[in-house]
PDB file of C-alpha atoms and ligand atoms in Angstrom:
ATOM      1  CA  UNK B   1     -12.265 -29.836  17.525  1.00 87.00           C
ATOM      2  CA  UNK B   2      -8.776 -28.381  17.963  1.00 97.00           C
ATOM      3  CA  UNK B   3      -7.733 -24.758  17.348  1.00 97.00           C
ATOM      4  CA  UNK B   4      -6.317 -24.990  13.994  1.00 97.00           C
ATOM      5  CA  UNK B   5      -9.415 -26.777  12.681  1.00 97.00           C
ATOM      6  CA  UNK B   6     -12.011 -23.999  14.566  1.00 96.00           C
ATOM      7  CA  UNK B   7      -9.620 -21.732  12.980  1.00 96.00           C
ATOM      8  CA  UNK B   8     -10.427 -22.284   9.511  1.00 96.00           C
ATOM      9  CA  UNK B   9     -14.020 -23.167  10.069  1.00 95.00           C
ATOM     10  CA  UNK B  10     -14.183 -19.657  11.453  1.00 95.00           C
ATOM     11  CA  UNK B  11     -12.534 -18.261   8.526  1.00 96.00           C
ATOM     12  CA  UNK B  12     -13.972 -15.307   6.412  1.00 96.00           C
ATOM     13  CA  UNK B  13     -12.779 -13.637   3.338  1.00 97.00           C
ATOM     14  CA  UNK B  14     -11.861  -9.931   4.767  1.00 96.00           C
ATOM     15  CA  UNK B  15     -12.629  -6.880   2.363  1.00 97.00           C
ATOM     16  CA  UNK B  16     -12.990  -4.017   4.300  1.00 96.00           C
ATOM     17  CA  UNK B  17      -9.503  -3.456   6.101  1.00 96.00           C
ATOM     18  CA  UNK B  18      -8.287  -1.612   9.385  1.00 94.00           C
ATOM     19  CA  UNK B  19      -5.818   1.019   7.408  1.00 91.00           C
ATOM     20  CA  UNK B  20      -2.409   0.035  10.540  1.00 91.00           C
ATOM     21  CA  UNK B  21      -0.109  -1.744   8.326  1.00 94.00           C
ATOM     22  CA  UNK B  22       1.168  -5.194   9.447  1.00 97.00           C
ATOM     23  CA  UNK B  23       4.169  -5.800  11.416  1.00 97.00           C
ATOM     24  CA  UNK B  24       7.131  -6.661   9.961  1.00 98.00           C
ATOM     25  CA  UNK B  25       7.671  -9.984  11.704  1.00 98.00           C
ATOM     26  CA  UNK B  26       4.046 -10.500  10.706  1.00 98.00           C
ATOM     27  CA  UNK B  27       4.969 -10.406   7.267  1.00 98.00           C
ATOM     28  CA  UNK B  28       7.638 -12.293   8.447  1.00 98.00           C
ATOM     29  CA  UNK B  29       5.935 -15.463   9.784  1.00 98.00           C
ATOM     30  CA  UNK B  30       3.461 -15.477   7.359  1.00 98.00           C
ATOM     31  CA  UNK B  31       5.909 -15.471   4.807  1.00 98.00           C
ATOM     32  CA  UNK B  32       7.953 -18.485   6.020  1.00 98.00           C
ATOM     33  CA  UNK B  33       4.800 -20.505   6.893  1.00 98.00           C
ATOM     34  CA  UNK B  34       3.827 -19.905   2.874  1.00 98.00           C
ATOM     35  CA  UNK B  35       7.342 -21.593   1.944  1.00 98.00           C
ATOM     36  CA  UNK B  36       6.577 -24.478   4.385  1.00 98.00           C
ATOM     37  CA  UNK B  37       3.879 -25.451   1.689  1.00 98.00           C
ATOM     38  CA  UNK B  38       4.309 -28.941  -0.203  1.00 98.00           C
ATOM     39  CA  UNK B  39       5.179 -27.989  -3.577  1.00 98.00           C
ATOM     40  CA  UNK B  40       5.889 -30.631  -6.550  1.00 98.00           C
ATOM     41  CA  UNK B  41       9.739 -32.254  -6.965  1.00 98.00           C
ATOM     42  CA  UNK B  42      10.276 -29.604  -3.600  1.00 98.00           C
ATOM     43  CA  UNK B  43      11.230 -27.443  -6.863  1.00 98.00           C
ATOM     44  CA  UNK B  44       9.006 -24.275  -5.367  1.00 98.00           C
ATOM     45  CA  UNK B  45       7.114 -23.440  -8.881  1.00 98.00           C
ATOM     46  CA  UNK B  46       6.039 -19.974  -7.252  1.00 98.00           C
ATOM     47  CA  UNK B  47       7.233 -16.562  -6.898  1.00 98.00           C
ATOM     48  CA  UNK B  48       5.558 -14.066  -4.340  1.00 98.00           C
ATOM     49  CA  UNK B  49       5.262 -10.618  -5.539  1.00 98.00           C
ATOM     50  CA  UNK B  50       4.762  -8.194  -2.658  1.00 98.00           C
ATOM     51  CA  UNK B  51       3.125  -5.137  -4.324  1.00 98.00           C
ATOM     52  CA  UNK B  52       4.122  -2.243  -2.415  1.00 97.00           C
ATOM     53  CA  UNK B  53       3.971   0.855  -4.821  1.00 98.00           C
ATOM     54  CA  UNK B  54       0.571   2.844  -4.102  1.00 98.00           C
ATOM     55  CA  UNK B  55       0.570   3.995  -7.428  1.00 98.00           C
ATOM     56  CA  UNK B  56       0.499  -0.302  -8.781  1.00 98.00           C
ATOM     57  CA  UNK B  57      -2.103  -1.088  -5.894  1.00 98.00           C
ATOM     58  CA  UNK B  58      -4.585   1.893  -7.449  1.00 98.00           C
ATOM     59  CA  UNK B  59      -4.082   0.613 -11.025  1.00 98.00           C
ATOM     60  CA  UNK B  60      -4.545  -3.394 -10.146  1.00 98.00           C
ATOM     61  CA  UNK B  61      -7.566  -2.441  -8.405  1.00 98.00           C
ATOM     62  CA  UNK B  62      -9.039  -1.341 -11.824  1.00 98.00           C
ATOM     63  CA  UNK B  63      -7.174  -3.507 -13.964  1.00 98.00           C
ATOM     64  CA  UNK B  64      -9.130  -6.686 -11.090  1.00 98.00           C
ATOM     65  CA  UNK B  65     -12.622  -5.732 -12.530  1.00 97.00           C
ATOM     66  CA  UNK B  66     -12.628  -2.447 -10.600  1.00 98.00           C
ATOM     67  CA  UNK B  67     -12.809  -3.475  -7.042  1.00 98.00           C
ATOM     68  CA  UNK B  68     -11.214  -0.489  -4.908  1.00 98.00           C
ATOM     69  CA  UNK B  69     -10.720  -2.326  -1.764  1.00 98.00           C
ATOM     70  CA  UNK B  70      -7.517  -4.208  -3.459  1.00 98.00           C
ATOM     71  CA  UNK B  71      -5.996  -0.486  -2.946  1.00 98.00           C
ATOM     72  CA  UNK B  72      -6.561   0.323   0.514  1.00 97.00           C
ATOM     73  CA  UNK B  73      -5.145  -3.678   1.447  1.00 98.00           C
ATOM     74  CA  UNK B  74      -2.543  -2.774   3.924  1.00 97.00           C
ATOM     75  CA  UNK B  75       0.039  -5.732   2.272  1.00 98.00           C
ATOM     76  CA  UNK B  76      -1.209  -7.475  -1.229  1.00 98.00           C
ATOM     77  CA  UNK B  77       0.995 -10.338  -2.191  1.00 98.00           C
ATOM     78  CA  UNK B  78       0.816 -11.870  -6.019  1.00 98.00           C
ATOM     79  CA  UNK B  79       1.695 -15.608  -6.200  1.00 99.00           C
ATOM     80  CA  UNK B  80       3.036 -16.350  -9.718  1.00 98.00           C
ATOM     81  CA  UNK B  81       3.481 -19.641 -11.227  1.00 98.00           C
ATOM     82  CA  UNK B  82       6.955 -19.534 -12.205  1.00 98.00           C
ATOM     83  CA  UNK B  83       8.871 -21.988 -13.959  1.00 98.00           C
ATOM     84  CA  UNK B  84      10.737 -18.999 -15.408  1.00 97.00           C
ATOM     85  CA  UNK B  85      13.808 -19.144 -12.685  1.00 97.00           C
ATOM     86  CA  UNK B  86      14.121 -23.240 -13.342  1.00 97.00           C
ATOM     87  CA  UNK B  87      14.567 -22.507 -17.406  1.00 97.00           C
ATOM     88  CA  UNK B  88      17.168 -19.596 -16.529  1.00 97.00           C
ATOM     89  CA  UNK B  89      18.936 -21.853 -13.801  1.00 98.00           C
ATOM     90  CA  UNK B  90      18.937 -24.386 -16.276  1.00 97.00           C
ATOM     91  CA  UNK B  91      20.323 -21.916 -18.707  1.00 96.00           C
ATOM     92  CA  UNK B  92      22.810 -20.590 -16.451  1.00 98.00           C
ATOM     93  CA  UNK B  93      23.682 -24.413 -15.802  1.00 98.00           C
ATOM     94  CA  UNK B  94      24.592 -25.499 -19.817  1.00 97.00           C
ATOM     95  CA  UNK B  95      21.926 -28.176 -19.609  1.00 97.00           C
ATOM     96  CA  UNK B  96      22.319 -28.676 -23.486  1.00 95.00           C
ATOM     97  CA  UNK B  97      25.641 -29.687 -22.952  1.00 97.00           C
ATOM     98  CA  UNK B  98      24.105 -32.948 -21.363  1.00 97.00           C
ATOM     99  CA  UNK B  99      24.228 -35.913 -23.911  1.00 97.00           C
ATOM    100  CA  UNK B 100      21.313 -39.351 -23.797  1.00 96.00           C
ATOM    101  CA  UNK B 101      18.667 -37.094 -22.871  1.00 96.00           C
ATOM    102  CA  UNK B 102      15.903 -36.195 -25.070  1.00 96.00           C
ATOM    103  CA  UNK B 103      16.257 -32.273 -24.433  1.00 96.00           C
ATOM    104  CA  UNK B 104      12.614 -30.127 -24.464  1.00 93.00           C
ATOM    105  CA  UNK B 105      12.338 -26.656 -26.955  1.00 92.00           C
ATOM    106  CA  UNK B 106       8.941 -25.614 -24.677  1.00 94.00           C
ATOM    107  CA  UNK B 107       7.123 -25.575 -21.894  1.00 96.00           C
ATOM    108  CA  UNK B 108       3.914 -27.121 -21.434  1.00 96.00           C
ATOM    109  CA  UNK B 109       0.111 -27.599 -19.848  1.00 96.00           C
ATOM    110  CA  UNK B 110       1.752 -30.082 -17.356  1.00 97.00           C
ATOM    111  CA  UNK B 111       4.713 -27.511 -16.367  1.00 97.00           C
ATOM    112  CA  UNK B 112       1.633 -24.932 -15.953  1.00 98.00           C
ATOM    113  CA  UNK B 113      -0.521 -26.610 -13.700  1.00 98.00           C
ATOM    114  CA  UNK B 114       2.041 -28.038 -11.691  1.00 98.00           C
ATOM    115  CA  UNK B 115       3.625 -24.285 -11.599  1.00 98.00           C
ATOM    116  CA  UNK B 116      -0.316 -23.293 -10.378  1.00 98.00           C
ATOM    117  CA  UNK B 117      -0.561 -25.932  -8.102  1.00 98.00           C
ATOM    118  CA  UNK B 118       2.120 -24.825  -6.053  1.00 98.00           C
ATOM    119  CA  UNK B 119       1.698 -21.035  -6.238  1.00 98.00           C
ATOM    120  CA  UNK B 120      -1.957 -22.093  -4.713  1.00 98.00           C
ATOM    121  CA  UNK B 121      -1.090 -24.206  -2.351  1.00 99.00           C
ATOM    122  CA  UNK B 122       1.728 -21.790  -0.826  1.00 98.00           C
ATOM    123  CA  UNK B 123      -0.635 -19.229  -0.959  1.00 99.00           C
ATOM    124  CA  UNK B 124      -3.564 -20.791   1.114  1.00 98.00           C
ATOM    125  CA  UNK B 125      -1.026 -21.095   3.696  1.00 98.00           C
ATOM    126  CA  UNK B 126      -0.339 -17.690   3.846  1.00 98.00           C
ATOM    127  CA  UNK B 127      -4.198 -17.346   4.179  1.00 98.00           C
ATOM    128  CA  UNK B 128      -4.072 -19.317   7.325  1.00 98.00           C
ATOM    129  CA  UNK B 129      -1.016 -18.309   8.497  1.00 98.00           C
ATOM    130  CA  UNK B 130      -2.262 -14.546   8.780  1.00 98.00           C
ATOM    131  CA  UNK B 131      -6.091 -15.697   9.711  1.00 97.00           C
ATOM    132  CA  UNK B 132      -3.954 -17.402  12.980  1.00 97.00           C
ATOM    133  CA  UNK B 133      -2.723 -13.262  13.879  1.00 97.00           C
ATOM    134  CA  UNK B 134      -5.769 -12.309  13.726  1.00 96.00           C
ATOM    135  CA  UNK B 135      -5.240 -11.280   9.785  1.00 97.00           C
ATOM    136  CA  UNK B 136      -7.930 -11.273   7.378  1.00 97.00           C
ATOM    137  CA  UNK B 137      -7.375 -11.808   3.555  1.00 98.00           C
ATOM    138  CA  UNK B 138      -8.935 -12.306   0.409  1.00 98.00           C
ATOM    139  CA  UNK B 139      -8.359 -13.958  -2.984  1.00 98.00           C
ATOM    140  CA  UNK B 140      -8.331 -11.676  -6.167  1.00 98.00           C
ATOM    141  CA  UNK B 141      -9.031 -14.634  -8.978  1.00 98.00           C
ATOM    142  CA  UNK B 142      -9.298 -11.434 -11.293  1.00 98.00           C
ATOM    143  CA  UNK B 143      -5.484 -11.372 -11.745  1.00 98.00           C
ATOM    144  CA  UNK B 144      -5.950 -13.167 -14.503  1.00 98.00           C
ATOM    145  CA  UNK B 145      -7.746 -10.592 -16.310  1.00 98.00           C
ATOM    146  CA  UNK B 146      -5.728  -8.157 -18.830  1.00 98.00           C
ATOM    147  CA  UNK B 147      -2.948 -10.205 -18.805  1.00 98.00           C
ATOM    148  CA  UNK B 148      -1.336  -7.955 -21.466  1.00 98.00           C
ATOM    149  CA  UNK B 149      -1.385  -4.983 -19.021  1.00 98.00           C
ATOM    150  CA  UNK B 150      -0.572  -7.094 -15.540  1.00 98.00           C
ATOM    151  CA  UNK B 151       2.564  -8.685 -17.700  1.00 98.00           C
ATOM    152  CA  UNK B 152       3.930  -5.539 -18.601  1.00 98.00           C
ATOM    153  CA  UNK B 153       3.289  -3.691 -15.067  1.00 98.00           C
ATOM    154  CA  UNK B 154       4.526  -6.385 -12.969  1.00 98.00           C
ATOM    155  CA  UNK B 155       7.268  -7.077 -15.879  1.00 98.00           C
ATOM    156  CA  UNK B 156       6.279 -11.148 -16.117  1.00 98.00           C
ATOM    157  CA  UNK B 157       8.299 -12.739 -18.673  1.00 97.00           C
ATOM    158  CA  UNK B 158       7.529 -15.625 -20.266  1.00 96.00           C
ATOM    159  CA  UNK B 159       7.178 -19.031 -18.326  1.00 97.00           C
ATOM    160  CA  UNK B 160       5.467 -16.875 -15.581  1.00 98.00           C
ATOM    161  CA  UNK B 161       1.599 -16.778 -14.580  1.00 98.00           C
ATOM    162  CA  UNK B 162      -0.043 -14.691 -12.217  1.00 98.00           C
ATOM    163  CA  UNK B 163      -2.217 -16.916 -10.561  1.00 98.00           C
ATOM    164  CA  UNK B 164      -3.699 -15.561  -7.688  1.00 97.00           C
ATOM    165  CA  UNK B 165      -3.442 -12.460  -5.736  1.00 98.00           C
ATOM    166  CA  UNK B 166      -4.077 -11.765  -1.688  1.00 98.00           C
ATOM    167  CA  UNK B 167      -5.254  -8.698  -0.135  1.00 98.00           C
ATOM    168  CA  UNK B 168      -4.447  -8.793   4.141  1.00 98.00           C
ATOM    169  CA  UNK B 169      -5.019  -6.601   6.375  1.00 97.00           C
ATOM    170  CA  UNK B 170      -7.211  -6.693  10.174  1.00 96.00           C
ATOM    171  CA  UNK B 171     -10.857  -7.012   9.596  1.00 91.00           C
ATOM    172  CA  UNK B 172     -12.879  -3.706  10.127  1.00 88.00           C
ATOM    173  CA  UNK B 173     -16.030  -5.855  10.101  1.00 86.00           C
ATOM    174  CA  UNK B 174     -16.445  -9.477  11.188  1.00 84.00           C
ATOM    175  CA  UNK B 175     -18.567 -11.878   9.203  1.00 86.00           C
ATOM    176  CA  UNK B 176     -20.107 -15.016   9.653  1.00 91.00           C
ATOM    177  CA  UNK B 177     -19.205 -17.427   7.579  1.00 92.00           C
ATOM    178  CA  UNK B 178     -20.692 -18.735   4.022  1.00 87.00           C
ATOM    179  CA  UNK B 179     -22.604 -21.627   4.060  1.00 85.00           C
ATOM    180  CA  UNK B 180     -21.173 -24.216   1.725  1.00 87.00           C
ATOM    181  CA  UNK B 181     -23.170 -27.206   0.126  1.00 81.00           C
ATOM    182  CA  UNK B 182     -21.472 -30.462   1.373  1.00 83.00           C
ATOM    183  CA  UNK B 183     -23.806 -33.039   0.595  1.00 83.00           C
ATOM    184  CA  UNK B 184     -22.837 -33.515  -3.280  1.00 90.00           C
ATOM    185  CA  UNK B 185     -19.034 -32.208  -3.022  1.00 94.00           C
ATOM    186  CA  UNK B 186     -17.464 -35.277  -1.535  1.00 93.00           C
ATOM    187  CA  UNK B 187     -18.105 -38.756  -4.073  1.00 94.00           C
ATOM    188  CA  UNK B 188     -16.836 -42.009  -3.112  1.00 94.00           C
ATOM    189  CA  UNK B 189     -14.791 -44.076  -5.902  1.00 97.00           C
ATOM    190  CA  UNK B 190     -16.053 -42.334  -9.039  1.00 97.00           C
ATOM    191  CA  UNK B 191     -17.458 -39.374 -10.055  1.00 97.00           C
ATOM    192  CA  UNK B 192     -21.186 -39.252  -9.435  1.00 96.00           C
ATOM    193  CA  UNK B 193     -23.133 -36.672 -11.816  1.00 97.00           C
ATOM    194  CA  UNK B 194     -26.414 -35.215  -9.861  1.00 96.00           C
ATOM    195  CA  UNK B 195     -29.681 -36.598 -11.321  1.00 97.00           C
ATOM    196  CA  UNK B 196     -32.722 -34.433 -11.597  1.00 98.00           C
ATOM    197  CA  UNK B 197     -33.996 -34.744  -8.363  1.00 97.00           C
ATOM    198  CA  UNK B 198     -30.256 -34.040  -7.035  1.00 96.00           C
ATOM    199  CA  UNK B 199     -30.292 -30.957  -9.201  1.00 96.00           C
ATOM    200  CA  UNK B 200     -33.435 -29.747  -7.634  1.00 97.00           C
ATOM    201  CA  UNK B 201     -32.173 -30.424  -4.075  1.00 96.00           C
ATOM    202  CA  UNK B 202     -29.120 -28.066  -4.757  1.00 95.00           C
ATOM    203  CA  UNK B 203     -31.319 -25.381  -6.625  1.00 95.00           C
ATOM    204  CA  UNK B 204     -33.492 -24.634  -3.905  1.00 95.00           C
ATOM    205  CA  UNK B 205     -30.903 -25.072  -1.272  1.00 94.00           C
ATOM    206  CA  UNK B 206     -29.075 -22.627  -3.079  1.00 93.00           C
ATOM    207  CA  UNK B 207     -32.003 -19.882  -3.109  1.00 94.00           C
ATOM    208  CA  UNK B 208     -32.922 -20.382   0.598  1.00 93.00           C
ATOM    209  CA  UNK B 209     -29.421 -19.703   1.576  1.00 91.00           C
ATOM    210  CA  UNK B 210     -28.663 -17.211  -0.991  1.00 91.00           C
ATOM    211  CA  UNK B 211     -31.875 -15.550  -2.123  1.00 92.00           C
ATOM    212  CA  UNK B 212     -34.124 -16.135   1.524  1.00 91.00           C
ATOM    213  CA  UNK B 213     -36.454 -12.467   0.170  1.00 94.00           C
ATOM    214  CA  UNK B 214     -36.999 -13.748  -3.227  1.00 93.00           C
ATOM    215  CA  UNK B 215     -35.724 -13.303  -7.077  1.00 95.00           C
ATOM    216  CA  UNK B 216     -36.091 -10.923  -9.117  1.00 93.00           C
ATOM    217  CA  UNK B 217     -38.932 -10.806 -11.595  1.00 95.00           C
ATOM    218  CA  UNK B 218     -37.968 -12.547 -14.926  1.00 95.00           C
ATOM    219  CA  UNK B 219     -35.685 -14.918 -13.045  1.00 96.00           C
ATOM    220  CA  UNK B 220     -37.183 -18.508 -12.618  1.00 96.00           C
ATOM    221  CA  UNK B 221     -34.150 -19.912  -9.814  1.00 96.00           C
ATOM    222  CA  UNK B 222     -30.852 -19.239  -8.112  1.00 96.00           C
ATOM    223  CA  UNK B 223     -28.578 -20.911 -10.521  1.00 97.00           C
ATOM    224  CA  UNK B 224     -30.352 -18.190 -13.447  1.00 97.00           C
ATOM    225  CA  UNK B 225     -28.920 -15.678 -11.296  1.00 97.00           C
ATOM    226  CA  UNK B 226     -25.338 -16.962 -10.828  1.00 97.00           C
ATOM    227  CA  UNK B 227     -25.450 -18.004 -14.751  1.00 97.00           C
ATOM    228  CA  UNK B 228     -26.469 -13.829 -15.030  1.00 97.00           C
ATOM    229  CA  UNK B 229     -24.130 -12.516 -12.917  1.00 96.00           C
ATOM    230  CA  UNK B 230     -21.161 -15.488 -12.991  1.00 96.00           C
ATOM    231  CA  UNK B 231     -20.854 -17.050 -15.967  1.00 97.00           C
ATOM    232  CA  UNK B 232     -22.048 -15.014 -18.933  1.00 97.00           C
ATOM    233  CA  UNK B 233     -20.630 -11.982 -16.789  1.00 97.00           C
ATOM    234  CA  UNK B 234     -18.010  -9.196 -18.905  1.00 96.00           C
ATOM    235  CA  UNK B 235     -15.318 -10.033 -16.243  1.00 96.00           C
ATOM    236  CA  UNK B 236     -15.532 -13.764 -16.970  1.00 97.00           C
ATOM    237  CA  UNK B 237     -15.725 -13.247 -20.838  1.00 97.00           C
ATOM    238  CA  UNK B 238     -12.168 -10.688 -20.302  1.00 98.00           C
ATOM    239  CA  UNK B 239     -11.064 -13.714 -17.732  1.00 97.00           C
ATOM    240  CA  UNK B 240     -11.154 -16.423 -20.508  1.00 98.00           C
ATOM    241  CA  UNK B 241      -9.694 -14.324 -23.324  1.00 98.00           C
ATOM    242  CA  UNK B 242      -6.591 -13.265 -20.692  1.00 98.00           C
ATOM    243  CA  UNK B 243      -6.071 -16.803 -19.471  1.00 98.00           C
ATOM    244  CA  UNK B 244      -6.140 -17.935 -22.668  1.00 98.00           C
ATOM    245  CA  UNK B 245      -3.405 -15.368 -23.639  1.00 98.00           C
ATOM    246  CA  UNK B 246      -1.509 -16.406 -20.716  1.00 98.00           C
ATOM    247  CA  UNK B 247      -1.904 -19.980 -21.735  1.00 97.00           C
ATOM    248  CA  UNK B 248      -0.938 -19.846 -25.005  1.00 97.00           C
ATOM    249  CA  UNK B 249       2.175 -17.302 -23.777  1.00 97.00           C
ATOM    250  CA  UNK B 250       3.102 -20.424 -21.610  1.00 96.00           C
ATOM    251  CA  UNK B 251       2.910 -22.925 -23.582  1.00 93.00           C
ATOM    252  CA  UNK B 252       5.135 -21.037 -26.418  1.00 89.00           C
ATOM    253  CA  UNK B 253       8.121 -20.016 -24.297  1.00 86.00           C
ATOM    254  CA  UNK B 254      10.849 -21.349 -25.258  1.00 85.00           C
ATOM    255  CA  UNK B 255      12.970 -23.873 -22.989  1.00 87.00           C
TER     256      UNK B 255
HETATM  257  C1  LIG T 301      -9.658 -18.360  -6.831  1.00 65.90           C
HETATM  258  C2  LIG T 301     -10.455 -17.320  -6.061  1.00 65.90           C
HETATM  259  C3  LIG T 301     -10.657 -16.072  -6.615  1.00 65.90           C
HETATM  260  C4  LIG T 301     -11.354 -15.090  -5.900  1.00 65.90           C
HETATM  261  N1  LIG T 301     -11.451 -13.826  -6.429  1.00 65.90           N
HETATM  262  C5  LIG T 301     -12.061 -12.867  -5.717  1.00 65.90           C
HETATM  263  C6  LIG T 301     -12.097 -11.537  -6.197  1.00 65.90           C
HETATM  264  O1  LIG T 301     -11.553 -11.203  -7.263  1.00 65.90           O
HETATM  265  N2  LIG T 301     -12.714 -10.603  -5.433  1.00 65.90           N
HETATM  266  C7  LIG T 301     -13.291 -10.907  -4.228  1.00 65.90           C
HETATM  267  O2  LIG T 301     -13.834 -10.020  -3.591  1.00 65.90           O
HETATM  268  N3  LIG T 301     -13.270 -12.167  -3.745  1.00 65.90           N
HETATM  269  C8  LIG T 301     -12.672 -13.146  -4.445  1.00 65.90           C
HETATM  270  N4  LIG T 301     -12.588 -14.417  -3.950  1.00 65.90           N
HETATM  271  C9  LIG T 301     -13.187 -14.722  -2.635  1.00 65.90           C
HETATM  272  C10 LIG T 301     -14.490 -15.502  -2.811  1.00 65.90           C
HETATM  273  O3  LIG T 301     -15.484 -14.637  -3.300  1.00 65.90           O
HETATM  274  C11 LIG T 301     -14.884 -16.089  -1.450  1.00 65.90           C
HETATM  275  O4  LIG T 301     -13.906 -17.024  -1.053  1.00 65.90           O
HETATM  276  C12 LIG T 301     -16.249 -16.775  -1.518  1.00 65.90           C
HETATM  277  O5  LIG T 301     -17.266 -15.839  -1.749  1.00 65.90           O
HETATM  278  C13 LIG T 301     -16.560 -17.537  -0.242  1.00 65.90           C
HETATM  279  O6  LIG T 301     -16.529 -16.662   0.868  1.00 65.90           O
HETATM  280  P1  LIG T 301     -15.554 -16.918   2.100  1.00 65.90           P
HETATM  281  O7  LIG T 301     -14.135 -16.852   1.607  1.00 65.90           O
HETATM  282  O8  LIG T 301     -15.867 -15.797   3.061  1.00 65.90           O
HETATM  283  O9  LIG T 301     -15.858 -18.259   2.652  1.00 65.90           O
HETATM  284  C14 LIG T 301     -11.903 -15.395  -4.633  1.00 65.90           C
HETATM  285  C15 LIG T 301     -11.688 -16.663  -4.095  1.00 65.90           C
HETATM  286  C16 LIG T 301     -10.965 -17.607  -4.789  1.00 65.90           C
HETATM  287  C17 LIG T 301     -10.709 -18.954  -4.144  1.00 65.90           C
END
């Protein structure tokens, strides 16, 4: 293996943060090793947010499904999907003055994704530019709850998503780890959908690695409990509704 590779295998989403802030040509490096990401057309769909105001932190880490860690993150970064500066540059530019082309009046799903695309991408190279410092971070997907609150305290205007945010900071605690499944991730030429005896395999897999002491009573397997606690879950009914808000804001902002 080579360093960068025993790098990432070694990688560990870091919650529980040493309170020194990070350097500023920490920041720095991480920063400019984000931007080095491929984004689509090179157009750089993304905008980085770099929430510094106490007060903000303390309120996001309610507004994230309550998890207080996001406020003691010495550096939190939001990465926004943001066609928003393309529709003002082409604003600012008098692209309706340009005749033989069949001008757009709104944005769309393709504009989104590609927008989300490339505020991931960037920002999974920050996560691996700060893990190579010797900085820890982790992923708040719950951004993307109460998107009528986060739109109006981060002042997102239309044409703007906030797609993921990153906590950093230097790992208090180490951690090994997660185990991942790999054995039904990777398909060759089509998609392959797991058969019964597949299904089993992963099921028990799961609850060895996940629940090695045992269920509790009422629940039949580990899937029951990620359905419980995942997918019928309050934070992922308040995720849908938000993203849905967000996609429907999106998709009805004018061009
Ligand atoms: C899109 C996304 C959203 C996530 N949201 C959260 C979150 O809101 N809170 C949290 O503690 N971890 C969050 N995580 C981190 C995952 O829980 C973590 O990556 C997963 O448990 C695997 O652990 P590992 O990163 O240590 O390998 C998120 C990760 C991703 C990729």
């Amino acid at each position: 293996m080579n360093p960068t590779i025993e790098l990432m295998n070694a990688r560990t989403s870091t919650r529980v943060y040493d309170a020194a802030p990070l350097r500023a040509e920490e920041k720095q490096a991480i920063l400019h090793a984000t931007m080095r990401a491929p984004t689509a057309g090179n157009l750089m769909l993304y905008s980085i947010i770099e929430i510094e105001d106490q007060a903000l932190k303390d309120r996001l880490a309610v507004t994230c499904d309550d998890q207080p860690f996001i406020a003691k993150a010495p550096w939190v970064l939001l990465f926004v999907a943001d066609v928003r500066k393309w529709l003002d540059l082409f604003a600012y530019s008098r692209v309706g003055e340009l005749a033989g082309v069949e001008h757009r009046d709104r944005l769309g799903a393709g504009d989104m994704l590609l927008a989300c695309s490339d505020a991931l991408i960037a920002a999974q190279n920050a996560v691996i530019a700060a893990e190579s410092l010797g900085i820890g971070s982790c992923y708040i997907g719950d951004i993307l709850e109460n998107g009528e609150e986060h739109a109006r305290l981060l002042d997102l205007p239309p044409g703007t998503l906030p797609i993921a945010m990153l906590c950093f900071g230097h790992a208090k605690v180490s951690r090994t780890p997660a185990s991942r499944q790999e054995k039904y991730v990777v398909m060759r030429d089509r998609y392959h959908r797991l058969t019964p005896g597949e299904l089993r395999d992963v099921s028990e897999t799961l609850e060895r690695e996940h629940a090695p002491h045992g269920l509790k009573p009422g629940v039949a397997n580990y899937p029951q409990v990620v359905y419980e606690r995942k997918f019928v879950s309050g934070f992922m009914r308040e995720m849908n509704r938000s993203a849905q808000w967000w996609i429907d804001r999106w998709c009805e902002a004018a061009v």
